[in-house]
Every structure is written in C-alpha cells, then in structure tokens.
mmCIF file with all atom_site columns, C-alpha atoms and ligand atoms in Angstrom:
data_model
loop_
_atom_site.group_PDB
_atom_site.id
_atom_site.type_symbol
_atom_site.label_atom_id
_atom_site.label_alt_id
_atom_site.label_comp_id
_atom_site.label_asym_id
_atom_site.label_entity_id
_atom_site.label_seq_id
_atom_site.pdbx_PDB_ins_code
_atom_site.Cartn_x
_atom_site.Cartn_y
_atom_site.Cartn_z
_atom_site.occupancy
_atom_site.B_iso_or_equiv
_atom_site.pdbx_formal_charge
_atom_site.auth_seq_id
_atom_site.auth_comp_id
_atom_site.auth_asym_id
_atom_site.auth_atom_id
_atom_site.pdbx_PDB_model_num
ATOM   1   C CA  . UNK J 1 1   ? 12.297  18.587  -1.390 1.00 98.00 ? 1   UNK J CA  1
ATOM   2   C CA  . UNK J 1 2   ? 10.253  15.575  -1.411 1.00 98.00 ? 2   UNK J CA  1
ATOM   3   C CA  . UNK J 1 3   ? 8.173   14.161  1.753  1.00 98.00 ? 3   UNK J CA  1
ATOM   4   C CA  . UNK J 1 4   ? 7.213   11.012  2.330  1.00 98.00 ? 4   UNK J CA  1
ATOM   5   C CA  . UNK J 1 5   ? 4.277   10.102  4.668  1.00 98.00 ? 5   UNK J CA  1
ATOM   6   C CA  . UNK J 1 6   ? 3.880   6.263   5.796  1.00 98.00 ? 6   UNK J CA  1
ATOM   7   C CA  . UNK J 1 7   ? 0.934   6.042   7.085  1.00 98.00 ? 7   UNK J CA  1
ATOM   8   C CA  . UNK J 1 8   ? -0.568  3.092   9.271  1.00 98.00 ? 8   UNK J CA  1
ATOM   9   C CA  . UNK J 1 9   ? -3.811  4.903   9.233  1.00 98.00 ? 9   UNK J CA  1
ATOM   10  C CA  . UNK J 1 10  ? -6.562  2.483   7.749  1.00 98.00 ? 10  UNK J CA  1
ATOM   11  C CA  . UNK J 1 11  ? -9.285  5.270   7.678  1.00 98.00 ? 11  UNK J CA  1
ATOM   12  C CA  . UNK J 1 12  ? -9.877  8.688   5.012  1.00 96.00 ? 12  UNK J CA  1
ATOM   13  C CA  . UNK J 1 13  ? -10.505 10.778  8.149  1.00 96.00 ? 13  UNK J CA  1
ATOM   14  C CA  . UNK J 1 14  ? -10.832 11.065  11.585 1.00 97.00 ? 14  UNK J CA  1
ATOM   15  C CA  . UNK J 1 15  ? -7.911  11.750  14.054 1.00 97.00 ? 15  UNK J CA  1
ATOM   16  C CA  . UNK J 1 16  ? -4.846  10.223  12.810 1.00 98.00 ? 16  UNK J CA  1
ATOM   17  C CA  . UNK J 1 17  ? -5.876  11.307  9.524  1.00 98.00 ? 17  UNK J CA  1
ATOM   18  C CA  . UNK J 1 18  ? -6.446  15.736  10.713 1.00 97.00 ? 18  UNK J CA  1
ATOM   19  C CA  . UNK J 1 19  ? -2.765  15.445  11.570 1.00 98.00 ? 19  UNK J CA  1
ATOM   20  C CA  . UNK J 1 20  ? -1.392  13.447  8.514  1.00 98.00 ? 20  UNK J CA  1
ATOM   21  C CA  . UNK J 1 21  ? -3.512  16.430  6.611  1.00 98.00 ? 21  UNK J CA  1
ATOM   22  C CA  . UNK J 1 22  ? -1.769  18.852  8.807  1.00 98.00 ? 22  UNK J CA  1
ATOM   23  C CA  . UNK J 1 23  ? 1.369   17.666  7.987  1.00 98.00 ? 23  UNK J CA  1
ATOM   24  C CA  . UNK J 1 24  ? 0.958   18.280  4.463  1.00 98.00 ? 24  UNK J CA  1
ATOM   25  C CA  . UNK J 1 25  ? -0.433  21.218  4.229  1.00 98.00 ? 25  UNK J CA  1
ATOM   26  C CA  . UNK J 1 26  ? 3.057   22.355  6.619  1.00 98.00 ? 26  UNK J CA  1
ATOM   27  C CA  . UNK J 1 27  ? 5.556   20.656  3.759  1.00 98.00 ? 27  UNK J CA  1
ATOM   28  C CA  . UNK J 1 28  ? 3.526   22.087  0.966  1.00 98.00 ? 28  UNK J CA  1
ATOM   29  C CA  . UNK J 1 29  ? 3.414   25.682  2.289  1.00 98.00 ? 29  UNK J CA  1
ATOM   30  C CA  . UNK J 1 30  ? 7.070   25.083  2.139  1.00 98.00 ? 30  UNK J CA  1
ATOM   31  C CA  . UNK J 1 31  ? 7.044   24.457  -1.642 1.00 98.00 ? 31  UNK J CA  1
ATOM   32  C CA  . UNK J 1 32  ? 8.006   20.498  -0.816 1.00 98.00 ? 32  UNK J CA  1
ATOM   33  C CA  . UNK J 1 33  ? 6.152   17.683  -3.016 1.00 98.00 ? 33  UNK J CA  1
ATOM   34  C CA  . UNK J 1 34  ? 4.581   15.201  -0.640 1.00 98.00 ? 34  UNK J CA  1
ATOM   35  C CA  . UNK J 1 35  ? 3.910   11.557  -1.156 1.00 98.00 ? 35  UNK J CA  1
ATOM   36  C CA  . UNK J 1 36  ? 1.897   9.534   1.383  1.00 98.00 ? 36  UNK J CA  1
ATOM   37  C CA  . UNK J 1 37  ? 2.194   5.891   1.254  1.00 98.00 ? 37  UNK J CA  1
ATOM   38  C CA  . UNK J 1 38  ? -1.125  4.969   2.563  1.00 98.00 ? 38  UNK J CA  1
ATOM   39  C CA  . UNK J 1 39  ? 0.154   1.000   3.707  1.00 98.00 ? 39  UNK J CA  1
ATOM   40  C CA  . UNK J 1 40  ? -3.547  -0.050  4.657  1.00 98.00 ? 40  UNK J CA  1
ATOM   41  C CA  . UNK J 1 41  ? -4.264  0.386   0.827  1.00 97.00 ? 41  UNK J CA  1
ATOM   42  C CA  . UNK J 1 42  ? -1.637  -2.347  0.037  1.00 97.00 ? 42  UNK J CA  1
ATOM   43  C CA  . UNK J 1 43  ? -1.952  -6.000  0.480  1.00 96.00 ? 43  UNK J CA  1
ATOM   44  C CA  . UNK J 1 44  ? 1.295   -6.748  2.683  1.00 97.00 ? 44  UNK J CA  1
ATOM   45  C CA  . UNK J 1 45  ? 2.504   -9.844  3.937  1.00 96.00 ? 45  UNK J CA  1
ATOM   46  C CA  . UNK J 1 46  ? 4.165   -10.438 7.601  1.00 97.00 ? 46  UNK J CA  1
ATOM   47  C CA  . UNK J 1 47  ? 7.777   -11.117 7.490  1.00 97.00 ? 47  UNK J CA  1
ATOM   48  C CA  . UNK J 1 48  ? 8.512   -14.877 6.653  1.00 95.00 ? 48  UNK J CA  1
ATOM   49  C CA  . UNK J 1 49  ? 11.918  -14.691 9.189  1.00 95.00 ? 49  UNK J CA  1
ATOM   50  C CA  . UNK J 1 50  ? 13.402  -16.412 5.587  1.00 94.00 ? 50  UNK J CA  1
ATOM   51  C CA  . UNK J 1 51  ? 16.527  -19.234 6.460  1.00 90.00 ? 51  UNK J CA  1
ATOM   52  C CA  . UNK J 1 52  ? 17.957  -19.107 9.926  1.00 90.00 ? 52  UNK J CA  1
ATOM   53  C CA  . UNK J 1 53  ? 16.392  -16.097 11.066 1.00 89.00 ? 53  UNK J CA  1
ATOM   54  C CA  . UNK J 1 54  ? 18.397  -13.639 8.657  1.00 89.00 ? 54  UNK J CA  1
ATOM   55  C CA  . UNK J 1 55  ? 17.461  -14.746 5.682  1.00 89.00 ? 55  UNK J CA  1
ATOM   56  C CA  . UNK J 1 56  ? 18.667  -12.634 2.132  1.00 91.00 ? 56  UNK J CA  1
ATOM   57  C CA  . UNK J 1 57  ? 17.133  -9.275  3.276  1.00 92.00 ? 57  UNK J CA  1
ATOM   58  C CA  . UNK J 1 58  ? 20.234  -8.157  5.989  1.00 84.00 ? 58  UNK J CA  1
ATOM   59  C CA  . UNK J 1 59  ? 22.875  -9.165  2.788  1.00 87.00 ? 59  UNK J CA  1
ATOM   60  C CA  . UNK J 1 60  ? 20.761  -7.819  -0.083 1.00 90.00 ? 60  UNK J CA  1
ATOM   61  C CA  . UNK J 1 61  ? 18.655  -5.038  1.490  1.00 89.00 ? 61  UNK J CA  1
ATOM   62  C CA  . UNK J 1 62  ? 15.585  -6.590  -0.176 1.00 92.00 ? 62  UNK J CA  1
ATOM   63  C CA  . UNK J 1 63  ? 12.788  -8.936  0.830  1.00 95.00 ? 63  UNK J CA  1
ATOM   64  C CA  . UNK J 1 64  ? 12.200  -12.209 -0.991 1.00 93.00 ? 64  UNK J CA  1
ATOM   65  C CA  . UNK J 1 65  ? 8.273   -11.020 -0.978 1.00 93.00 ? 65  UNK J CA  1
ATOM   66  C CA  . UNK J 1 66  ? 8.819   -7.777  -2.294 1.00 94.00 ? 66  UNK J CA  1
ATOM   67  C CA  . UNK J 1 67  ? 6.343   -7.769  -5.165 1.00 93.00 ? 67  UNK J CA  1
ATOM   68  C CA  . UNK J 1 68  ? 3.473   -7.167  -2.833 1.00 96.00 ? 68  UNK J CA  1
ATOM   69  C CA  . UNK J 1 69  ? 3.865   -4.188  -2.902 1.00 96.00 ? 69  UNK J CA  1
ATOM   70  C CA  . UNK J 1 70  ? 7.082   -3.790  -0.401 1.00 97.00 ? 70  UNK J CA  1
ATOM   71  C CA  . UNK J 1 71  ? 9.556   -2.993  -3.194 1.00 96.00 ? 71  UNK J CA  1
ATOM   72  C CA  . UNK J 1 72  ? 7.367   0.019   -4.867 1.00 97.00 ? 72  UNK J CA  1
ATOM   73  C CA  . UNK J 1 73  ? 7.025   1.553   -1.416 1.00 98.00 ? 73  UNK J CA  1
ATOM   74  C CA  . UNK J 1 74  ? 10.547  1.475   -0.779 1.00 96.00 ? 74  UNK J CA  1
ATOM   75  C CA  . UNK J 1 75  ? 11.012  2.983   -3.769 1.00 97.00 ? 75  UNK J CA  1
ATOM   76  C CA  . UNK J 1 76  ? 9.096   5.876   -2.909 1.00 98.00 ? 76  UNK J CA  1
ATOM   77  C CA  . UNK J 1 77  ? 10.884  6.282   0.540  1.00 98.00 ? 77  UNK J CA  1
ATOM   78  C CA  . UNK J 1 78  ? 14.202  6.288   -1.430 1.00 97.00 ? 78  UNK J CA  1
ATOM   79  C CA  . UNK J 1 79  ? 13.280  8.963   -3.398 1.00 98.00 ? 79  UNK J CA  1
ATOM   80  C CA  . UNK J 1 80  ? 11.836  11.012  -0.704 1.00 98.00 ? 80  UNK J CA  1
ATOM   81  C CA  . UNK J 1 81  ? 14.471  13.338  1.325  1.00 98.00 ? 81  UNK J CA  1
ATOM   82  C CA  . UNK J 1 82  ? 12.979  13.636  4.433  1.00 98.00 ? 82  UNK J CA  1
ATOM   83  C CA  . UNK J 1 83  ? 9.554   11.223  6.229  1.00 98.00 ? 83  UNK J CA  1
ATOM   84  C CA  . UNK J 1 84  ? 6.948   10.934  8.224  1.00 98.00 ? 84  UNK J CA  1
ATOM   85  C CA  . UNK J 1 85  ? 5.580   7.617   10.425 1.00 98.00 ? 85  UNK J CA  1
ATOM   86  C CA  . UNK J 1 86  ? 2.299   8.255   11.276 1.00 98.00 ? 86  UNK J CA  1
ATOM   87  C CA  . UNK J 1 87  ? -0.196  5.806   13.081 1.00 98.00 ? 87  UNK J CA  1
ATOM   88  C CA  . UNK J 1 88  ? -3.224  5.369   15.291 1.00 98.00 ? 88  UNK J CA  1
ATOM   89  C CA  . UNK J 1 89  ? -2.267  3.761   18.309 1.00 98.00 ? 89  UNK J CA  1
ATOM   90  C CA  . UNK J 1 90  ? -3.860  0.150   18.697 1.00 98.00 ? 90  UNK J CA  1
ATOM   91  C CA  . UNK J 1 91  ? -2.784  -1.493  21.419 1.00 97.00 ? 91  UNK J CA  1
ATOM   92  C CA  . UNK J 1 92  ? -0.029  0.506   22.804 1.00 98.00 ? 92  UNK J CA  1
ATOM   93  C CA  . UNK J 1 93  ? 1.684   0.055   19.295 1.00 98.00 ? 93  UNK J CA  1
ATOM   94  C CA  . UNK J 1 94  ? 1.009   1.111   15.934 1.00 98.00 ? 94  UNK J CA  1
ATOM   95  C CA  . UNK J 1 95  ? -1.196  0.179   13.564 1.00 98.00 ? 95  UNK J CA  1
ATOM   96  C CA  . UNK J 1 96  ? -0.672  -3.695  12.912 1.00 98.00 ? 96  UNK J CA  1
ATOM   97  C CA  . UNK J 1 97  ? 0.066   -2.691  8.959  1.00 98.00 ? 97  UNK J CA  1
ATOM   98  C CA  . UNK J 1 98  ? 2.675   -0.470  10.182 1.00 98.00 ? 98  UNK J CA  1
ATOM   99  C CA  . UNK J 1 99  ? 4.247   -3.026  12.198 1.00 98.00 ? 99  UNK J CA  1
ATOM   100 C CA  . UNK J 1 100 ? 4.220   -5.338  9.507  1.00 98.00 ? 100 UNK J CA  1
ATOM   101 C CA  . UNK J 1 101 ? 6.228   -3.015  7.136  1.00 98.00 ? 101 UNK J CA  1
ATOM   102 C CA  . UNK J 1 102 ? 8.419   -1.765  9.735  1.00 98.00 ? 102 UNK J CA  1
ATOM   103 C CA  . UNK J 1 103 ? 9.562   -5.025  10.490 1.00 98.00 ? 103 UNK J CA  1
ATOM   104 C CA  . UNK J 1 104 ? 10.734  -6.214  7.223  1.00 97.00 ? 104 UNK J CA  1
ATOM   105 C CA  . UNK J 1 105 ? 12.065  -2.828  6.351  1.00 97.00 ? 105 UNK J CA  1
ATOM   106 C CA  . UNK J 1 106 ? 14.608  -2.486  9.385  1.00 97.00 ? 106 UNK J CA  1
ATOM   107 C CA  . UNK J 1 107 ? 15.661  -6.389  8.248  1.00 96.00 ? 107 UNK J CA  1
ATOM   108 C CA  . UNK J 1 108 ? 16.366  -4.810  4.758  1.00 95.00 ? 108 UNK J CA  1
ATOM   109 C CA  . UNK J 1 109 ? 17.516  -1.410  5.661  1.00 95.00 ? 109 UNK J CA  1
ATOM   110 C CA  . UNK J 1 110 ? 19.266  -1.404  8.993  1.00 91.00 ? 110 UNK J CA  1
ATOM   111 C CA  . UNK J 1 111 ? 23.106  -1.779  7.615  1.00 83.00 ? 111 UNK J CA  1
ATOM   112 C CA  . UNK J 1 112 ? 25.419  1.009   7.114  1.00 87.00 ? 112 UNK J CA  1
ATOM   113 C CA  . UNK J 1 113 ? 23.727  1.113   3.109  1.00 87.00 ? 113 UNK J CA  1
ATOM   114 C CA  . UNK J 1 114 ? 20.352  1.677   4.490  1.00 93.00 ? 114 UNK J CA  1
ATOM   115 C CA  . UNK J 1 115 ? 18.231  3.832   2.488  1.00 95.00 ? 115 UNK J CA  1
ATOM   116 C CA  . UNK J 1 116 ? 16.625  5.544   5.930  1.00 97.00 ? 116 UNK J CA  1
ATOM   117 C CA  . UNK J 1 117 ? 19.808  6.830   7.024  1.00 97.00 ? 117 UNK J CA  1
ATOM   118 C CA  . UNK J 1 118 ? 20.526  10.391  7.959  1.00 97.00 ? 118 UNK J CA  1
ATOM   119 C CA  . UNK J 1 119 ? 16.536  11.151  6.589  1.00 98.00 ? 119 UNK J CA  1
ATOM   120 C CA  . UNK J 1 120 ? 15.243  13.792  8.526  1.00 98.00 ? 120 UNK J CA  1
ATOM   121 C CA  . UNK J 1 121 ? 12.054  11.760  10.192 1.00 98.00 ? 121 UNK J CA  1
ATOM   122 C CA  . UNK J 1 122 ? 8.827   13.402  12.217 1.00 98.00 ? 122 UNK J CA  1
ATOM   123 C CA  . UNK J 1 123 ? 7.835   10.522  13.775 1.00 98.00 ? 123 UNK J CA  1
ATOM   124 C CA  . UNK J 1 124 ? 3.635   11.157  15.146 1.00 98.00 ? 124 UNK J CA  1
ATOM   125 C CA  . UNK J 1 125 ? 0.777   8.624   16.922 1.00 98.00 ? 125 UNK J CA  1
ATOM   126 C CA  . UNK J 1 126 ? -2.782  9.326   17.612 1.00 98.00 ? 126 UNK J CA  1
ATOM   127 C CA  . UNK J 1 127 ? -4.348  7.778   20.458 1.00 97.00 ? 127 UNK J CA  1
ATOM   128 C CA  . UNK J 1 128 ? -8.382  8.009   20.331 1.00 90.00 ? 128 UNK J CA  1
ATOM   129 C CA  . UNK J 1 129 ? -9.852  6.616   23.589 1.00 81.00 ? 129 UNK J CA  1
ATOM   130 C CA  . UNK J 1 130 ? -7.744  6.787   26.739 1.00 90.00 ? 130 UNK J CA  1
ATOM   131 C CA  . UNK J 1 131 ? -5.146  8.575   25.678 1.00 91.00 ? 131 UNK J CA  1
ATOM   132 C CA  . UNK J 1 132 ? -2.753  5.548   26.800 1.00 95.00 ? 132 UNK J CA  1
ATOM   133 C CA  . UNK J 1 133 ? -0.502  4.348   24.713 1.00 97.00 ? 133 UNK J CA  1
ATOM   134 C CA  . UNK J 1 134 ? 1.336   7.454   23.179 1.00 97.00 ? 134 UNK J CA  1
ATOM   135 C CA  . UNK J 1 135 ? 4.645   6.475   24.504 1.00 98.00 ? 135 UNK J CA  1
ATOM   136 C CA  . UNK J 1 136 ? 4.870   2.985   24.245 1.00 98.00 ? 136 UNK J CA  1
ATOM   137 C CA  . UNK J 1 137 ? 4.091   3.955   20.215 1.00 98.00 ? 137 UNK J CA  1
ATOM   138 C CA  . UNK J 1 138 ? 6.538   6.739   19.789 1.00 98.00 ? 138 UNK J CA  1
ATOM   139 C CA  . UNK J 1 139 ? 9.200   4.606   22.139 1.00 98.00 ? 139 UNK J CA  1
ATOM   140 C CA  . UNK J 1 140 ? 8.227   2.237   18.928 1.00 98.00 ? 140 UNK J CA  1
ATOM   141 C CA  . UNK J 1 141 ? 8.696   4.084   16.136 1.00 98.00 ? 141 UNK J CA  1
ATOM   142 C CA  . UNK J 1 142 ? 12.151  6.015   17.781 1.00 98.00 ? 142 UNK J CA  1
ATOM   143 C CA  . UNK J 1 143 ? 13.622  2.239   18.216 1.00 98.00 ? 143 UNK J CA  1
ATOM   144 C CA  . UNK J 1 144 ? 12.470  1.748   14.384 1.00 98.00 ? 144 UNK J CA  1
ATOM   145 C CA  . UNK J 1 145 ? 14.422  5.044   13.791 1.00 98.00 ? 145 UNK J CA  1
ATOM   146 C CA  . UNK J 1 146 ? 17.775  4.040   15.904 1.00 97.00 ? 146 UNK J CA  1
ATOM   147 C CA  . UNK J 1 147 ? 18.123  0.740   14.153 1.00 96.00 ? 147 UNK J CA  1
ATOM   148 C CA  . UNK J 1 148 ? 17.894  1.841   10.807 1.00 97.00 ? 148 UNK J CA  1
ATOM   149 C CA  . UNK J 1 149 ? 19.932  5.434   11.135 1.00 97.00 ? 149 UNK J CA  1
ATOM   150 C CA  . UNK J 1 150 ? 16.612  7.333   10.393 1.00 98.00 ? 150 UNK J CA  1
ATOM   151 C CA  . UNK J 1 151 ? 17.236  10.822  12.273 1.00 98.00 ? 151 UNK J CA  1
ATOM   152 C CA  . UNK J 1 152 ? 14.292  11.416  13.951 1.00 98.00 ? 152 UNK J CA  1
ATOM   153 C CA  . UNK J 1 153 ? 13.505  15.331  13.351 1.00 98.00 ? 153 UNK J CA  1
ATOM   154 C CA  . UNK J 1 154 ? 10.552  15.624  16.622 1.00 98.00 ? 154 UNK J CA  1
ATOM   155 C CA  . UNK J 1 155 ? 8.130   13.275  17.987 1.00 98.00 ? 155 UNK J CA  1
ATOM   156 C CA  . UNK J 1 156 ? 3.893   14.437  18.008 1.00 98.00 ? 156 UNK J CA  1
ATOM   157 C CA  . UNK J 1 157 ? 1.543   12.974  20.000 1.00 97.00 ? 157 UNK J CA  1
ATOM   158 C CA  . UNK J 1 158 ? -2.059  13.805  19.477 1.00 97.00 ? 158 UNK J CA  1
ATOM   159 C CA  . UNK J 1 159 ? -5.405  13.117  21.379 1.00 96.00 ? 159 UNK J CA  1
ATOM   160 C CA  . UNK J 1 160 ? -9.071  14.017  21.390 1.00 95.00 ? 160 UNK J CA  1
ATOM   161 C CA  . UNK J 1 161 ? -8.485  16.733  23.864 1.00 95.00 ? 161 UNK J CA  1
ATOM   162 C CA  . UNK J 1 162 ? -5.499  18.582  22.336 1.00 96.00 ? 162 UNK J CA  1
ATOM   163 C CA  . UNK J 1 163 ? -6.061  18.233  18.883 1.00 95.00 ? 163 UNK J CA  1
ATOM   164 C CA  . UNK J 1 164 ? -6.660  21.906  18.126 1.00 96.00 ? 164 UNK J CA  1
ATOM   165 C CA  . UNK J 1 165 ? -2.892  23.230  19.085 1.00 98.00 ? 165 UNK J CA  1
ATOM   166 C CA  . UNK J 1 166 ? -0.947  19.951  18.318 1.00 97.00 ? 166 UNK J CA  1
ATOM   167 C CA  . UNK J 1 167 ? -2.622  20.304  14.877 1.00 98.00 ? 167 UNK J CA  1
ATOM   168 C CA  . UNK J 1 168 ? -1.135  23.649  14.592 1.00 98.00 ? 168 UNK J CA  1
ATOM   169 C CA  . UNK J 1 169 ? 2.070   22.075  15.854 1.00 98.00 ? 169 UNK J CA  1
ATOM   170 C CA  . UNK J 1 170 ? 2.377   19.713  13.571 1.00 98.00 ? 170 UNK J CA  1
ATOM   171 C CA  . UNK J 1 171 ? 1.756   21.646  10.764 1.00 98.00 ? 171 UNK J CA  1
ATOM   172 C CA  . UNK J 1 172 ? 4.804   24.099  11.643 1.00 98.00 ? 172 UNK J CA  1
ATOM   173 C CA  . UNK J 1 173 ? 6.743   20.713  12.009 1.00 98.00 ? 173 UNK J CA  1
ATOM   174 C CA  . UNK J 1 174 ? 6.481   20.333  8.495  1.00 98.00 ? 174 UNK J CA  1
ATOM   175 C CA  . UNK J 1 175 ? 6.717   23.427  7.516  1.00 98.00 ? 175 UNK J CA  1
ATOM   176 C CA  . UNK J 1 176 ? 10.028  23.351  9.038  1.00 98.00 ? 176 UNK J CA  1
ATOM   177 C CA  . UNK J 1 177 ? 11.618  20.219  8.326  1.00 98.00 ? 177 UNK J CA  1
ATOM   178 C CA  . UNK J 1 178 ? 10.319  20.693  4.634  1.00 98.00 ? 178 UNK J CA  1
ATOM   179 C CA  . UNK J 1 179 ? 12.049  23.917  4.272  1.00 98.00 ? 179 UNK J CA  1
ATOM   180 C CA  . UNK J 1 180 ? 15.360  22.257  5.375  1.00 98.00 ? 180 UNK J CA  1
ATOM   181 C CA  . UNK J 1 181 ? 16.079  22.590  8.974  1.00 98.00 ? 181 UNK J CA  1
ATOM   182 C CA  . UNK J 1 182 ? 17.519  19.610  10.963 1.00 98.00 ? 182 UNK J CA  1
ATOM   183 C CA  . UNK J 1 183 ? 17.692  17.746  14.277 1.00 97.00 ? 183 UNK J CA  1
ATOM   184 C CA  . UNK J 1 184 ? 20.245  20.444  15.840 1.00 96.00 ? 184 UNK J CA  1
ATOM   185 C CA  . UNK J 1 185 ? 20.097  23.050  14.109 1.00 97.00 ? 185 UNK J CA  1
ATOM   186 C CA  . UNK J 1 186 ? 19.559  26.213  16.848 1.00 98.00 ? 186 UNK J CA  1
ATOM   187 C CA  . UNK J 1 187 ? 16.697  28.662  15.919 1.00 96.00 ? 187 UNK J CA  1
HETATM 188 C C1  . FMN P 2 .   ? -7.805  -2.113  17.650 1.00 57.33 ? 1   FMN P C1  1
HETATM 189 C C2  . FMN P 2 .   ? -7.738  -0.758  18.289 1.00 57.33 ? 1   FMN P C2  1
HETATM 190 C C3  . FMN P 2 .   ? -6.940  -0.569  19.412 1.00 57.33 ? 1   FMN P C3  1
HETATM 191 C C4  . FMN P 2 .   ? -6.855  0.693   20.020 1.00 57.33 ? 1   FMN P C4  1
HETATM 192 N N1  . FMN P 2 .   ? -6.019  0.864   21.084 1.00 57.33 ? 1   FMN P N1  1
HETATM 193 C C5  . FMN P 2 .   ? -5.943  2.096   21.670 1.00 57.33 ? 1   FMN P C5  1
HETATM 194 C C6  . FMN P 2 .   ? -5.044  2.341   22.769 1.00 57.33 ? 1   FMN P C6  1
HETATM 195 O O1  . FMN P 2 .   ? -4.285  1.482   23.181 1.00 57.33 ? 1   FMN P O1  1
HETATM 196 N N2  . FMN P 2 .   ? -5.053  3.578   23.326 1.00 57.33 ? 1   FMN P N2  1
HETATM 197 C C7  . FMN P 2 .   ? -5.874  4.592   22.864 1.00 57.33 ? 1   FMN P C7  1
HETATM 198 O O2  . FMN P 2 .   ? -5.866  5.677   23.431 1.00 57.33 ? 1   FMN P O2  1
HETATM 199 N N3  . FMN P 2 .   ? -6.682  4.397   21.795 1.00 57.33 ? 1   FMN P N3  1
HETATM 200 C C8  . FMN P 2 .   ? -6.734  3.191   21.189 1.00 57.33 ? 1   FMN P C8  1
HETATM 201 N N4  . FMN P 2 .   ? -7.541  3.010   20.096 1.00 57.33 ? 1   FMN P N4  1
HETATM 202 C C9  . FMN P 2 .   ? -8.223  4.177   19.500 1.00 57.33 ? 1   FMN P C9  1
HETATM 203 C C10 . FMN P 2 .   ? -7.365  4.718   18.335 1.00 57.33 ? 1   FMN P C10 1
HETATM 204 O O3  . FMN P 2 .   ? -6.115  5.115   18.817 1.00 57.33 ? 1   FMN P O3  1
HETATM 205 C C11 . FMN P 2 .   ? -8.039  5.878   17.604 1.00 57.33 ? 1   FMN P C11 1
HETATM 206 O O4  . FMN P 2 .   ? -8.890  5.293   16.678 1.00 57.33 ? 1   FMN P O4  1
HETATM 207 C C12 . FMN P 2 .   ? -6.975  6.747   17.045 1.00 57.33 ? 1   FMN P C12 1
HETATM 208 O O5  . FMN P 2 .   ? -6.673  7.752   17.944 1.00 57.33 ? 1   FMN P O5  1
HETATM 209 C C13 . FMN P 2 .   ? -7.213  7.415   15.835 1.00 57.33 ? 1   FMN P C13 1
HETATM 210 O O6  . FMN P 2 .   ? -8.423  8.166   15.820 1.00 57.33 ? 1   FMN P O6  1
HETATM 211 P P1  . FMN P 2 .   ? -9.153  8.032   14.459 1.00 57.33 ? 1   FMN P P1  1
HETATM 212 O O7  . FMN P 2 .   ? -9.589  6.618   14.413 1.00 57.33 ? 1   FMN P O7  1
HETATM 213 O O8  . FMN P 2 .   ? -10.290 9.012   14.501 1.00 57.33 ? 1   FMN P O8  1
HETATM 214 O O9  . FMN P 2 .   ? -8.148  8.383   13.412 1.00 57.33 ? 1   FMN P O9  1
HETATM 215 C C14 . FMN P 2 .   ? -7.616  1.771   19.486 1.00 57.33 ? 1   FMN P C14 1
HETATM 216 C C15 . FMN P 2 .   ? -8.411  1.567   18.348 1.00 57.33 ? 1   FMN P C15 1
HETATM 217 C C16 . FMN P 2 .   ? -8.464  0.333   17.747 1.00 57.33 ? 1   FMN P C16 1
HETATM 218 C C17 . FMN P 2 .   ? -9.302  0.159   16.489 1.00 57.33 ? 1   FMN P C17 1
#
C-alpha cells in the first residue's frame, strides 16, 4: 500500500504540517509506504485555459505545461493507491498552490480514464486564526473529489483549539484507510 500526501502546506511545521505528520505516522504504523508531494516545493504554473477553453488536457489527460513539474507529480499520484489533500486554509480556500494543481489536474483527470478514480481519499484543512473557513475548504476539496471520481474516505478539520484529539483522529484515519478499509465498509 502506497500513500500519497499532496500537500498545499508552504511551511516545515506548524499546524497544517502536526496533522500531515500525523497522518503518516497512522499509514506507516500500518506497514504502508508514504509519499508526500510537498507542491509549494515545485515551481507550478496556473492553468493556461489552452484553445477554446478545453484545450488538449480533457482528450489527452495531460497538460501542455507538464514539465514543470505537473507530469512527475502525477506520476506519483498514479502510483499511489490511496491520498491525502491537505492544506492550510487561506482565504476560505486552500492554499493558492493547491488550487493551482487542482485545477489543471481535474481538466486532465476528470473523464471516465482518470487516474483519481475509485482512490480511497482523506481529504483535511487547517484553519489557524478564526477558525472560519473549514467548510468552504473541505466543500472545495469534496467538489475536487466528485469531479474527478476520487472517493473521498473522511473529511478532518483541524484548529488551534482542538488540535490535541483531531491529531489523534487523524492519525487512526490513516491507520485505517492504509490498512485497507473503505468508504462503506461497516466496523
Ligand atoms: C494568506 C492567509 C490567509 C488565511 N486565511 C485564513 C482563513 O480564512 N481562516 C482561518 O481560520 N485562518 C486563515 N489563515 C491562517 C492559516 O489557516 C493557518 O496558517 C493555518 O491554520 C495553518 O497553521 P500553520 O500555518 O501553523 O500550519 C490564513 C493564513 C494566511 C497566510
């Protein structure tokens, strides 16, 4: 079992980051390999909206910029068998560099060939401040999830005032969907 972790999370620790650590500690106690994609260390461009608006990427499920780093990352989620979005929550949204890459991956991936398809996907956002914005983010990331067939395994939400139990929660996430269970299956 291999995880993948995309991670909109521009910083080595802090919030966002005690969860995505959480999270792999959970899959490895489970014996799965984990990758996380940390997207902030990339250089990504913006989608170009190529032609009329489609461009090549809905027929070819690839991006015409995909040497920037956009074709080795989807790579990585291709090999992994089950993922994790992570992402502060800026704005009400995630992390601009998540947004980026989600955007041009649902124009590549979101046809019956798409490569996020029945994946097993914990889907998590950190709000710092206020606190506001957790469900416009995961309301985000679960529309990123519908359009491209990704089945989204649970949805975590952590703040500066529950960190201590949602990082236990998140942690038994992964241990869970890294040992094999799926969306449905009654425990
Ligand atoms: C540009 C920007 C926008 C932000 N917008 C929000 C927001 O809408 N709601 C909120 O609760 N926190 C907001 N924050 C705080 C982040 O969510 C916070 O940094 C995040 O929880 C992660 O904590 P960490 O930075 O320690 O990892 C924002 C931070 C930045 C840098």
């Amino acid at each position: 079992m291999r995880i993948g972790i995309i991670s909109g999370n521009p910083k080595q620790d802090g919030l966002c980051q005690s969860i995505i650590n959480a999270i792999k500690d959970g899959a490895t106690k489970a014996g799965a390999e984990v990758d996380e994609i940390r997207l902030c260390d990339l250089d990504l461009k913006a989608c170009q909206v190529c032609g009329d608006g489609w461009g090549m990427c809905a027929r070819e499920n690839r991006c015409s910029y995909g040497n920037d780093g956009f074709d080795d990352t989807l790579a990585r989620i291709d090999q992994s068998n089950a993922l994790v979005f992570a992402s502060p929550v800026y704005w009400g949204e995630v992390s601009e560099t998540l947004k980026i890459f989600l955007d041009r991956l649902r124009r590549c991936q979101y046809g019956p060939k798409g490569i996020l398809r029945g994946k097993q996907t914990l889907i998590v956002a950190s709000p710092g401040g206020s606190g506001n914005g957790l469900l416009s983010t995961l309301e985000q990331l679960d529309r990123f999830c519908r359009h491209t067939g990704a089945t989204i395994f649970d949805y975590i939400g952590i703040n500066r005032w529950n960190r201590d139990y949602k990082q236990v929660a998140a942690e038994a996430a992964a241990f869970a969907m890294a040992s094999g269970r799926k969306n449905g299956d009654t425990v």
